[in-house]
Amino acid sequence: MTARRVALFVSILAGGACLCLAEGTSAAKLLDGVIAQPGHWNQMCSMPAPLPPEVPLPLYSLAAERNFNVSDASIEKLGRDRAEVVKELRSRLKFADLNRAAHGRSHGIGAESGQDPRQFSGLMLSIIQKLDAIETVPELLNIEASLDLALAASRPDSRKVFPGLDLDSPVAWSLERNTNGPKVSVQVFTARVLQRETLAIIASLLRSQKYTPLLESKMERHYLEHLREAATKPPLQDIKTPADIPENMREWVTFDPVHNLPCVKTRGYESMPYSPALRLQIRGWAEDYLKAHPELAR
Amino acid sequence: MLLRQGVLVALLAAGCQRQTPGALGRIGVNLIKVSAGTYRIGVAGNSRNPAREVSLGAFRIADAETTNAEFTRFIEATGYVTDAERAGFGQVSREGMPDWAWSEVPGANWRHPHGPDGISAAALPNHPVTQISGADAEAYCRWAGGRLPTLAEWEVAARAGAATRWPWGNAFEVARANVWNGEDHQRNTAEDGWKLTSPVRSFPPNAWGLYDVIGNVFEYCADLPPNVPAGLGATLIAGRGGSWWCSAGTCSFYNLEDVGVMARHGSLSNQGFRIVYSQ
């Protein structure tokens, strides 16, 4: 199936069913507001580490630093109406049109991200992770499948893969100047990043639920190695218990809930090579989890 | 050869005139005149600032970053409310933070750049104004009859004819600029004498008489780098030169080559600007 036909298929599914978004609910407005003005922005000199065009699988996080991030205060706001906000997130994921431009709106007021709150984005994934919204796994699996299908049907240099998708990250800006290796278009790169990130957030949500097969996996062992190594370096090397966290670091240092090791909340992107087998493994875990929790499929 | 001679003449001619603009009315700043000409800027391999030649019209650029005192006059004259004041917070960095961390501090704005508990701008009249967004800087410039420099104008003026990584050469010298001194943001040794901003003109100027082009505060510019996708001008703004917060262990953008980008309406305690006037 060509990329164009895949895109048309996805567009029909999304656009044809897009009738019931609760535009006026307080949860909808809250979500609109937070995505429009997420509350946190990178400093001038934030320069994300380059991502290779083949894009690895990030471990339990986004892969690419964004221009705007969701602040703790914004998450707290959303968390006060979590049930309704998650319902709204599920609806937006269900009806997201990956062909539609996610960036471009600006009203010139406040530190606005310019992201369309109704479209799929890194901000949306970040909110899902921070709200621990395991309920969104069914919709995330569908989004991931759409991205994977489109990528499978496209050449690496294709510009027709969901051209509206937007990373809103400097990591994509220098891609086309990278002359090493086969040429990868910004569109394919963007789709790859978002597809890997969706899988990573699904894994993160399962991890948060202490899903045993994941905790016993090679992926988790890799992550544990990363945590152990980071715990030996500044600023974590002297922190052995939560009580050891200095007062001025409490905003950024936490303890990993699985391994009880200190970790820094900022940056710290860890990854492993992506493969179709790894993708199927994560999807398999998610599907098994959903079978055991049929209430999430509603 | 002719082009090189032309560039040489332009470089020699530039930077020789200082003006205190009575005609420019509202503010009294020292302006350095930069002559029209073709200049080499950028560096090979830098995707945001590739090596290239640019042709510029003549312009005049402030010899120093806009200060708290100057910004106060703008506020008193216009009643302008900055983005951070509207939002109710600014982003602040402090010694002891992990690298790449920022705090959202309620009440942090240009009057109290590090928050209500920190030192006030009124106590630092000759320090560069900070906790002002790119949009705030543009508003000031409009009031003063000027504008922000373009990325190219900034670099030409900051280089002052130098083809090196810093205005003084290719080796960084601690005594030449206010940047973070330390391996990481856990501790600032303050080897350069400052932990936060310094009064403008505290360090030696470049060859054309511009102060603090490196360090002190990042300086907003009017345009975005060439590799930034079109359409992001409404949400992002570029800046150059690095700041008191920049360290060798983190971003190291305190040089003539790198171009930073951030939220146009975002405010941080290490962002500022200098004003430019077209000829």
XYZ file of C-alpha atoms in Angstrom:
577
model
C 0.000 0.000 0.000
C 1.515 3.336 -0.967
C 2.104 6.073 1.532
C -0.538 8.197 -0.139
C -3.188 5.484 0.224
C -2.208 4.880 3.837
C -2.528 8.584 4.533
C -5.923 8.702 2.856
C -7.126 5.700 4.848
C -6.033 7.207 8.147
C -7.517 10.562 7.222
C -10.904 9.019 6.457
C -10.898 7.142 9.744
C -10.037 10.236 11.715
C -11.904 12.891 9.828
C -15.071 10.902 9.227
C -15.529 10.116 12.886
C -14.501 13.462 14.283
C -17.848 14.631 15.586
C -17.967 14.283 19.297
C -15.080 16.306 20.688
C -16.354 17.983 23.812
C -15.112 21.398 22.837
C -16.770 23.238 25.646
C -16.073 21.017 28.646
C -13.827 22.311 31.360
C -11.415 19.413 30.798
C -11.223 20.261 27.108
C -10.525 23.908 27.848
C -7.958 22.947 30.461
C -6.159 20.692 28.019
C -6.346 23.311 25.280
C -4.821 25.856 27.614
C -1.961 23.658 28.781
C -0.955 22.547 25.298
C -1.220 26.112 24.018
C 0.891 27.417 26.906
C 2.656 24.458 28.471
C 4.397 26.580 31.069
C 8.016 25.672 30.491
C 10.405 26.521 27.710
C 13.963 25.649 26.977
C 16.752 28.043 27.546
C 18.365 29.816 24.642
C 21.316 27.472 24.433
C 19.440 24.191 24.688
C 20.803 22.161 21.849
C 19.477 18.631 21.875
C 21.921 15.868 21.183
C 21.531 14.868 17.562
C 19.348 11.874 16.887
C 20.584 9.473 14.226
C 18.189 9.254 11.262
C 17.356 5.625 12.070
C 16.099 6.847 15.496
C 16.661 4.536 18.465
C 13.957 3.569 20.940
C 14.071 5.944 23.911
C 13.699 4.233 27.239
C 10.534 5.394 28.902
C 10.776 8.970 27.669
C 10.558 11.215 24.670
C 13.494 10.912 22.299
C 13.888 14.530 21.365
C 13.945 17.640 23.438
C 11.154 20.015 22.507
C 11.084 23.814 22.445
C 8.299 23.768 25.012
C 7.652 21.403 27.902
C 4.763 20.858 30.228
C 5.551 22.358 33.601
C 4.851 20.700 36.932
C 2.327 23.445 37.659
C 0.493 22.673 34.409
C 0.406 18.975 35.214
C -0.924 19.735 38.658
C -3.726 21.741 37.043
C -4.595 18.856 34.751
C -4.307 16.348 37.569
C -7.055 18.032 39.562
C -9.535 16.902 36.910
C -7.629 13.839 35.859
C -10.527 11.561 35.012
C -12.118 14.031 32.621
C -8.783 15.161 31.189
C -7.819 11.579 30.399
C -11.197 11.015 28.764
C -10.544 14.089 26.651
C -7.030 12.883 25.790
C -8.420 9.536 24.653
C -10.929 11.292 22.459
C -8.263 13.492 20.878
C -5.969 10.539 20.251
C -8.853 8.598 18.728
C -9.749 11.344 16.308
C -6.288 12.817 15.720
C -5.644 13.490 12.075
C -1.991 12.763 11.470
C -2.258 14.454 8.090
C -3.246 17.756 9.597
C -0.668 20.370 10.505
C 0.012 20.256 14.219
C 1.851 23.556 14.306
C 1.020 26.978 13.142
C -1.472 28.565 15.461
C -0.237 31.555 17.367
C -2.120 34.334 19.051
C 0.893 36.325 20.189
C -0.073 36.005 23.807
C 2.056 34.319 26.411
C 4.762 31.728 25.907
C 2.654 29.759 23.480
C 3.816 26.568 21.876
C 1.958 27.124 18.625
C 0.845 23.483 18.779
C -2.728 22.603 17.853
C -4.144 21.103 21.082
C -6.339 18.758 19.043
C -3.466 17.162 17.167
C -1.008 14.488 18.154
C 2.233 15.897 19.490
C 5.127 15.405 21.853
C 3.353 17.676 24.317
C 0.393 15.345 24.308
C 2.640 12.330 24.890
C 4.388 14.145 27.712
C 1.063 14.948 29.384
C -0.026 11.330 29.043
C 3.167 10.139 30.699
C 3.063 12.667 33.525
C -0.588 11.909 34.278
C 0.272 8.224 34.200
C -2.643 7.774 31.829
C -2.583 4.007 31.295
C -6.148 4.399 30.059
C -4.815 5.854 26.788
C -2.914 2.703 25.781
C -5.601 1.477 23.338
C -5.515 4.774 21.455
C -1.716 4.994 21.596
C -1.481 1.530 20.039
C -3.656 2.700 17.153
C -1.595 5.845 16.605
C 1.611 3.812 16.685
C 0.192 1.365 14.178
C -0.713 4.192 11.800
C 2.762 5.638 12.024
C 4.403 2.253 11.560
C 2.222 1.410 8.570
C 3.026 4.700 6.880
C 6.733 4.280 7.493
C 6.719 0.719 6.185
C 5.075 1.926 2.993
C 7.510 4.773 2.366
C 11.015 5.275 1.161
C 13.334 6.951 3.666
C 13.454 10.103 1.545
C 9.695 10.346 1.068
C 8.157 13.730 1.874
C 4.634 12.361 1.815
C 4.593 10.648 5.194
C 2.169 12.651 7.334
C 3.634 15.984 6.265
C 1.639 17.823 8.940
C 3.369 16.112 11.825
C 5.702 18.439 13.660
C 8.352 17.596 16.209
C 8.653 21.196 17.351
C 12.219 20.382 18.238
C 15.555 21.682 17.026
C 16.657 18.087 16.588
C 14.949 18.005 13.200
C 16.295 21.283 11.875
C 19.680 20.140 10.759
C 18.606 16.735 9.462
C 18.721 17.535 5.793
C 22.203 18.884 6.088
C 23.340 15.491 7.326
C 25.021 14.049 4.294
C 26.234 10.830 5.902
C 24.345 7.732 4.886
C 21.075 7.380 2.947
C 18.998 10.507 2.786
C 16.126 10.611 5.243
C 13.462 13.241 4.833
C 12.312 15.414 7.717
C 8.872 13.860 7.343
C 10.132 10.291 7.699
C 12.420 11.306 10.546
C 9.550 13.025 12.352
C 7.278 10.014 11.925
C 10.016 7.683 13.162
C 10.631 9.820 16.242
C 6.945 10.044 17.119
C 6.451 6.339 16.484
C 9.372 5.388 18.760
C 8.200 7.882 21.369
C 4.688 6.444 21.344
C 6.107 2.991 21.988
C 8.340 4.400 24.715
C 5.443 6.085 26.476
C 3.357 2.898 26.235
C 6.262 1.067 27.865
C 6.570 3.801 30.478
C 2.891 3.475 31.365
C 3.201 -0.305 31.705
C 6.314 0.155 33.832
C 4.399 2.472 36.091
C 1.884 -0.330 36.581
C 4.815 -2.639 37.489
C 3.948 -4.918 34.575
C 6.075 -7.973 35.288
C 7.106 -9.112 31.775
C 8.463 -5.630 31.109
C 10.296 -5.469 34.416
C 11.988 -8.773 33.591
C 12.973 -7.749 30.068
C 16.273 -6.907 28.418
C 14.996 -3.374 27.915
C 14.546 -2.926 31.647
C 17.978 -4.415 32.375
C 19.481 -1.880 29.977
C 17.670 0.906 31.767
C 18.893 -0.346 35.145
C 22.486 -0.190 33.885
C 21.899 3.401 32.847
C 20.424 4.290 36.239
C 23.314 2.671 38.092
C 25.882 4.508 36.018
C 24.154 7.869 36.390
C 23.916 7.336 40.157
C 27.716 7.306 40.379
C 28.113 10.740 38.783
C 27.289 14.339 39.739
C 24.830 15.418 40.937
C 23.643 12.019 42.184
C 26.755 10.389 43.536
C 26.136 11.339 47.170
C 22.403 10.645 47.123
C 21.594 7.198 48.508
C 18.157 7.825 49.994
C 15.445 10.415 49.406
C 16.545 12.094 52.629
C 19.953 12.746 51.043
C 18.496 14.958 48.311
C 19.626 18.525 49.076
C 16.824 21.022 49.496
C 17.817 22.942 46.366
C 17.740 19.778 44.271
C 14.359 18.419 45.313
C 12.694 19.875 42.268
C 14.863 17.830 39.893
C 15.988 14.694 41.644
C 13.707 11.798 42.368
C 14.029 8.092 42.996
C 13.172 5.534 40.376
C 10.155 3.694 41.770
C 11.243 0.298 40.441
C 14.903 0.194 41.452
C 14.974 2.849 44.160
C 17.928 4.605 42.560
C 18.299 8.374 42.335
C 17.676 9.913 38.944
C 17.484 13.404 37.496
C 14.239 14.498 35.905
C 15.857 16.805 33.335
C 17.244 15.509 30.049
C 18.796 12.112 30.700
C 17.537 10.539 27.495
C 18.615 6.916 27.377
C 17.882 4.648 24.448
C 18.548 1.343 22.786
C 18.580 0.364 19.120
C 15.096 0.148 17.663
C 13.965 -3.016 15.911
C 10.661 -4.395 14.637
C 11.055 -7.223 17.179
C 11.297 -4.730 20.029
C 8.249 -2.948 18.686
C 6.251 -6.173 18.599
C 7.413 -7.017 22.099
C 6.153 -3.703 23.523
C 2.899 -3.976 21.596
C 2.500 -7.558 22.792
C 2.889 -6.491 26.409
C 0.368 -3.700 25.932
C -2.151 -6.028 24.316
C -1.717 -8.587 27.079
C -2.181 -5.879 29.666
C -5.372 -4.714 27.969
C -6.709 -8.286 27.923
C -6.144 -8.455 31.658
C -7.800 -5.037 32.085
C -10.755 -5.031 29.704
C -12.173 -1.917 31.348
C -9.462 0.103 29.566
C -10.731 -0.893 26.161
C -13.976 1.039 26.749
C 40.604 40.199 -4.484
C 38.400 43.247 -5.046
C 35.819 41.759 -2.711
C 38.454 41.161 -0.056
C 39.735 44.704 -0.437
C 36.210 45.991 -0.142
C 35.652 43.959 2.994
C 38.929 45.198 4.435
C 38.000 48.826 3.773
C 34.585 48.281 5.288
C 36.094 46.661 8.336
C 38.625 49.428 8.765
C 36.002 52.105 8.341
C 33.516 50.499 10.629
C 33.368 50.968 14.320
C 35.085 54.298 14.321
C 32.178 56.496 15.221
C 30.455 56.825 18.515
C 27.218 58.710 18.811
C 25.199 59.764 21.762
C 21.832 60.171 20.139
C 20.189 63.381 21.058
C 18.328 62.919 17.825
C 17.305 59.483 19.000
C 15.591 61.143 21.843
C 14.353 58.907 24.497
C 17.470 57.091 25.514
C 21.067 58.081 25.784
C 23.222 55.249 24.641
C 26.576 55.122 23.003
C 26.160 53.871 19.464
C 28.820 52.300 17.325
C 28.458 52.834 13.610
C 28.961 49.830 11.373
C 29.463 50.662 7.722
C 27.617 49.046 4.864
C 29.599 46.251 3.295
C 30.067 42.588 2.656
C 31.213 40.548 5.606
C 32.083 36.935 6.304
C 30.202 35.352 9.158
C 29.340 31.886 10.414
C 31.465 28.809 10.632
C 31.793 25.706 8.512
C 29.693 22.810 9.755
C 27.394 24.869 11.980
C 23.862 24.147 10.793
C 22.400 27.233 12.456
C 25.197 29.552 11.359
C 26.916 28.223 8.265
C 29.933 30.054 6.894
C 28.758 32.620 4.337
C 29.065 36.180 3.138
C 26.411 38.724 3.976
C 25.831 42.187 2.584
C 24.613 44.664 5.144
C 23.449 48.225 5.029
C 24.985 50.618 7.502
C 23.613 50.526 11.019
C 24.366 51.734 14.500
C 24.474 49.410 17.442
C 24.526 50.131 21.163
C 27.901 49.590 22.728
C 26.241 47.877 25.690
C 23.285 45.719 26.625
C 20.139 47.572 27.637
C 20.260 48.202 31.355
C 17.730 48.071 34.148
C 17.831 51.880 34.355
C 17.088 52.255 30.655
C 14.305 49.707 30.773
C 12.826 51.453 33.801
C 12.505 54.647 31.784
C 10.607 52.732 29.121
C 8.226 51.239 31.665
C 7.656 54.557 33.416
C 6.983 56.283 30.110
C 4.598 53.681 28.711
C 3.194 51.542 31.503
C 4.172 48.484 29.477
C 3.579 45.150 31.189
C 6.127 42.453 30.398
C 5.338 38.855 29.522
C 6.684 37.577 32.842
C 4.547 40.060 34.779
C 1.487 38.934 32.818
C 2.287 35.270 33.287
C 3.063 35.765 36.973
C 6.375 33.944 36.787
C 9.709 33.725 35.051
C 12.235 30.926 34.735
C 15.206 31.245 37.042
C 18.483 29.424 37.347
C 20.446 29.075 40.559
C 23.763 27.671 41.678
C 23.279 24.092 42.757
C 20.791 23.178 40.060
C 21.479 20.241 37.800
C 22.578 21.279 34.366
C 19.633 22.016 32.030
C 17.338 22.665 34.957
C 15.267 25.822 35.422
C 12.850 26.813 38.123
C 9.527 28.443 37.491
C 9.505 31.201 40.101
C 6.279 33.078 40.808
C 6.932 36.785 40.879
C 10.177 36.586 38.909
C 10.149 39.390 36.338
C 12.393 42.219 35.223
C 11.935 44.032 38.544
C 12.998 40.921 40.482
C 14.849 38.752 37.993
C 15.578 35.979 40.459
C 12.226 36.136 42.188
C 10.679 38.278 44.913
C 13.312 37.098 47.412
C 16.210 38.024 45.184
C 17.924 41.309 44.464
C 15.821 43.906 42.712
C 16.569 45.593 39.404
C 16.390 48.931 41.181
C 19.511 47.930 43.114
C 21.287 47.049 39.849
C 20.657 50.008 37.564
C 23.678 49.362 35.364
C 23.194 45.649 35.012
C 21.520 44.342 31.852
C 17.774 44.005 32.151
C 16.674 40.347 32.231
C 13.449 38.374 32.648
C 12.245 40.119 29.544
C 11.001 38.141 26.590
C 11.950 38.693 22.985
C 8.599 40.392 22.520
C 9.333 42.715 25.450
C 12.711 43.593 23.953
C 11.034 44.409 20.647
C 8.524 46.632 22.426
C 11.343 48.580 24.069
C 13.150 48.982 20.777
C 10.031 50.315 19.080
C 9.562 52.855 21.835
C 13.173 53.947 21.497
C 12.863 54.238 17.735
C 15.155 51.303 17.069
C 15.011 47.567 16.645
C 16.805 44.365 17.504
C 19.862 43.493 15.436
C 19.587 40.774 12.864
C 21.704 37.694 13.476
C 24.137 38.902 10.822
C 24.338 42.446 12.175
C 24.959 41.137 15.650
C 27.764 38.901 14.495
C 29.448 41.502 12.313
C 29.430 44.008 15.175
C 30.465 41.419 17.754
C 33.310 40.112 15.621
C 34.604 43.624 14.982
C 36.707 42.181 12.225
C 37.850 39.053 14.067
C 37.616 35.715 12.292
C 38.132 33.757 15.526
C 35.791 32.005 17.941
C 35.930 34.956 20.338
C 36.531 38.608 19.572
C 39.982 38.360 21.118
C 41.109 35.069 19.618
C 40.588 31.333 19.637
C 41.372 30.693 23.289
C 38.831 31.646 25.909
C 40.086 34.082 28.534
C 38.295 34.229 31.861
C 39.057 37.896 32.378
C 37.351 38.869 29.122
C 33.707 37.905 29.781
C 31.127 37.113 32.450
C 30.226 33.442 32.068
C 29.756 30.571 34.493
C 33.021 29.463 36.005
C 32.827 25.836 37.051
C 32.520 22.308 35.729
C 28.779 22.302 36.177
C 26.086 24.383 37.752
C 26.629 22.871 41.149
C 29.152 25.603 41.908
C 30.308 28.850 40.330
C 33.900 29.632 41.303
C 33.323 33.232 40.142
C 36.833 33.409 38.769
C 35.701 36.275 36.535
C 34.412 38.131 39.591
C 30.691 37.539 39.034
C 28.142 34.875 39.842
C 25.138 36.491 38.180
C 24.977 39.489 35.816
C 27.657 42.165 35.940
C 27.296 45.899 35.278
C 27.579 46.531 31.571
C 31.032 47.571 30.418
C 32.729 45.679 33.264
C 34.880 43.693 30.856
C 37.120 44.875 28.029
C 35.274 45.819 24.817
C 35.885 44.331 21.417
C 37.935 46.078 18.765
C 35.041 48.343 17.769
C 34.101 49.282 21.319
C 31.173 46.922 21.961
C 30.987 45.523 25.482
C 29.681 42.149 26.706
C 29.081 40.621 23.299
C 30.272 37.450 24.985
C 28.592 36.467 28.246
C 26.595 38.550 30.732
C 23.238 38.020 28.991
C 22.142 36.324 25.777
C 21.149 39.003 23.295
C 17.918 38.650 21.326
C 18.074 39.012 17.574
C 15.382 39.910 15.092
C 15.435 36.870 12.823
C 15.754 33.114 13.076
C 18.584 30.928 11.792
C 18.314 29.758 8.191
C 17.696 26.101 9.071
C 14.680 26.830 11.284
C 11.441 25.850 9.508
C 9.413 28.740 8.213
C 6.415 29.761 10.281
C 8.062 29.515 13.695
C 8.715 33.233 13.972
C 5.583 33.735 16.022
C 6.651 31.329 18.762
C 10.448 31.414 18.735
C 13.240 33.989 18.852
C 17.000 33.696 18.427
C 19.758 34.949 20.668
C 23.517 35.097 20.689
C 26.634 35.552 22.718
C 25.985 33.375 25.746
C 25.408 34.545 29.290
C 26.499 34.437 32.935
C 24.808 31.024 33.169
C 26.602 29.415 30.254
C 29.393 27.040 31.122
C 31.895 24.980 29.222
C 30.276 21.860 30.674
C 26.822 22.631 29.350
C 25.916 24.696 26.364
C 29.096 26.682 25.741
C 27.194 29.077 23.486
C 29.256 31.974 24.757
C 31.059 32.554 21.491
C 30.667 34.312 18.146
C 29.517 31.190 16.294
C 26.491 29.605 17.936
C 22.887 30.760 17.676
C 20.360 29.916 20.360
C 16.604 29.701 19.928
C 13.850 29.852 22.543
C 10.243 30.829 23.186
C 9.536 34.335 21.924
C 7.373 35.133 24.923
C 9.467 33.238 27.442
C 11.441 35.019 30.138
C 14.612 33.838 31.796
C 17.131 35.371 34.133
C 19.919 35.301 31.558
C 18.277 36.892 28.507
C 18.694 40.494 27.415
C 19.368 42.572 24.306
C 21.046 45.583 22.791
C 19.408 48.058 20.461
C 20.212 48.840 16.861
C 19.296 51.730 14.576
C 19.248 51.535 10.822
C 21.353 54.180 9.179
